[in-house]
XYZ file of C-alpha atoms in Angstrom:
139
model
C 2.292 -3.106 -56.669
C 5.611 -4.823 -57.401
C 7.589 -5.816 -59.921
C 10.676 -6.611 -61.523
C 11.113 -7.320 -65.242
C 12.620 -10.498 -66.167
C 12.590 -13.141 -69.185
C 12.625 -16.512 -68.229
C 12.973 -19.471 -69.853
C 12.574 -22.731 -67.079
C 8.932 -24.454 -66.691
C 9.062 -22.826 -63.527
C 5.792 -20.950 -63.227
C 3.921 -19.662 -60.590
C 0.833 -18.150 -60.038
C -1.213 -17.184 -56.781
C -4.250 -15.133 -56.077
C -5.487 -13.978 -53.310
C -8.284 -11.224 -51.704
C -7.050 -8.682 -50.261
C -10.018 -6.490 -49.340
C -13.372 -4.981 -50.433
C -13.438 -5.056 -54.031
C -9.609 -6.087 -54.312
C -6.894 -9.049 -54.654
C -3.512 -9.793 -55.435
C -1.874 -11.756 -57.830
C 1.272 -13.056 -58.076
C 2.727 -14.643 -61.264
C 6.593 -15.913 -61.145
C 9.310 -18.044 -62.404
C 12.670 -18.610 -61.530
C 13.985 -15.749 -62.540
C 11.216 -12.806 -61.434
C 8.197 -11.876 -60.396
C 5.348 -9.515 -60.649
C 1.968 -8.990 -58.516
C -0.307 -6.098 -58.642
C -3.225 -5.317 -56.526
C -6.624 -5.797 -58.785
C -10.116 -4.931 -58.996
C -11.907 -8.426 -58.592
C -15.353 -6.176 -59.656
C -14.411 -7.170 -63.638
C -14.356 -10.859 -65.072
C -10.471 -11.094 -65.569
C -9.797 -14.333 -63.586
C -12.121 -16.032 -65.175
C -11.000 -14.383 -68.839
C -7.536 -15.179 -67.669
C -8.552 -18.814 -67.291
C -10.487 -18.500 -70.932
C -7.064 -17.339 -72.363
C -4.857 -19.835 -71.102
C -7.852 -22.763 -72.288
C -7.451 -21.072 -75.673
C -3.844 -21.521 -76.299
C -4.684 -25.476 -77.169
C -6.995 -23.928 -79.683
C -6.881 -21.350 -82.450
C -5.739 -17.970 -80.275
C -1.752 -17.375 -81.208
C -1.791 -14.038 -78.643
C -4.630 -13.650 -76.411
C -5.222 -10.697 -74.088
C -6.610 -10.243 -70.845
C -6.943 -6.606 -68.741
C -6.813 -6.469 -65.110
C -8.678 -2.923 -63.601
C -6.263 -1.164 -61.202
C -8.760 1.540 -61.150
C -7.130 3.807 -63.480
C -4.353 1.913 -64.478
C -4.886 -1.068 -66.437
C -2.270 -4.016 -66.468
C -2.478 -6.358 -69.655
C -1.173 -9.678 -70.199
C -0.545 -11.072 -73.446
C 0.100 -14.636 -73.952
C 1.839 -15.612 -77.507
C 1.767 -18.906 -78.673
C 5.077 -19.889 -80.295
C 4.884 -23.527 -81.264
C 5.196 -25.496 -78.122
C 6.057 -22.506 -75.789
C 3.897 -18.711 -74.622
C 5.703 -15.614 -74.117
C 3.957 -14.434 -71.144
C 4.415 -10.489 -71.379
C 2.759 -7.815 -69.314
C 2.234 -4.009 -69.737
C 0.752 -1.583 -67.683
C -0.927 2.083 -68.955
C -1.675 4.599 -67.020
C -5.108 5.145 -67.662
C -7.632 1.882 -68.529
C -10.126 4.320 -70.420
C -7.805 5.677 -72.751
C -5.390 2.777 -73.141
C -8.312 -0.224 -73.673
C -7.821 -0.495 -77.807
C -4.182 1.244 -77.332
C -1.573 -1.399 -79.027
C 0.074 -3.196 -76.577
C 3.468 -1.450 -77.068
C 1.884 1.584 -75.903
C 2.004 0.594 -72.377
C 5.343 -0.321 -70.255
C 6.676 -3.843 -70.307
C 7.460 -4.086 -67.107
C 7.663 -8.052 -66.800
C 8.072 -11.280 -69.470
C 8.604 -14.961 -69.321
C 8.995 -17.484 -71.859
C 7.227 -20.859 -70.558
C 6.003 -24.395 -71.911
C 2.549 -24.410 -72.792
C 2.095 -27.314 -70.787
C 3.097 -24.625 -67.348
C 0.504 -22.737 -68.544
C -1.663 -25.689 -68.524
C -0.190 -26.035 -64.889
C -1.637 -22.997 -63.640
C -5.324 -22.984 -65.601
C -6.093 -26.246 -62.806
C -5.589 -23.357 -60.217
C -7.070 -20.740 -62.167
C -10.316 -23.389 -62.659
C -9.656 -24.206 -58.554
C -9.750 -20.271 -58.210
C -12.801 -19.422 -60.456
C -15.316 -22.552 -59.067
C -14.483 -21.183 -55.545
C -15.182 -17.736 -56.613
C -18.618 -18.933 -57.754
C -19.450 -20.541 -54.488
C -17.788 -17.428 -52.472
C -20.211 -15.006 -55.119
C -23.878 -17.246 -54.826
């Protein structure tokens, strides 16, 4: 797992995914500035709640959550609408069965990015992309 914390303000956002063996992948998320990719369970539904999250920031949700599984650790994202922008933070806690209700200041921030909603918008065609060919790989 990497990382390096950064806040960001550019459009600039990048996102990959990628499997990286028997029950595990790797993202990478990214902007200008900084980065930060972990290595995942794929076993849980978080792409495809990822995906749900981003959809929902052109509805209601102001700060939707999604966990990735690092098997203990968990890493969560939190995306914060503010007006036409998202804060894009993520923590990480050390354990994912104590730390699932925790409040997210709990855990360590250990990256950030303030982005257009429209880059998130950007990155939920490749999350789609990613979750269809998931469904093909999984039937």
């Amino acid at each position: 797992m990497t990382g390096t914390g950064g806040h960001g303000m550019t459009g600039d956002l990048r996102f990959s995914w990628e499997l990286t063996g028997s029950g595990w992948a790797r993202y990478r998320i990214a902007d200008a500035t900084s980065e930060r990719a972990d290595i995942v369970s794929y076993c849980t539904d978080a792409l495809s709640d990822l995906l749900r999250a981003v959809a929902s920031l052109y509805g209601a949700a102001d700060a939707p959550r999604v966990s990735f599984d690092l098997e203990p650790a968990e890493v969560r994202w939190r995306l914060q609408r503010q007006g036409e922008n998202v804060e894009i933070t993520i923590y990480r806690f050390r354990d994912m069965s104590q730390s699932w209700n925790a409040p997210d200041d709990e855990g360590t921030r250990c990256w950030s990015s303030n982005q257009p909603r429209a880059a998130l918008g950007r990155v939920r065609k490749v999350l789609w992309s990613l979750v269809c060919s998931w469904c093909v790989v999984m039937s």
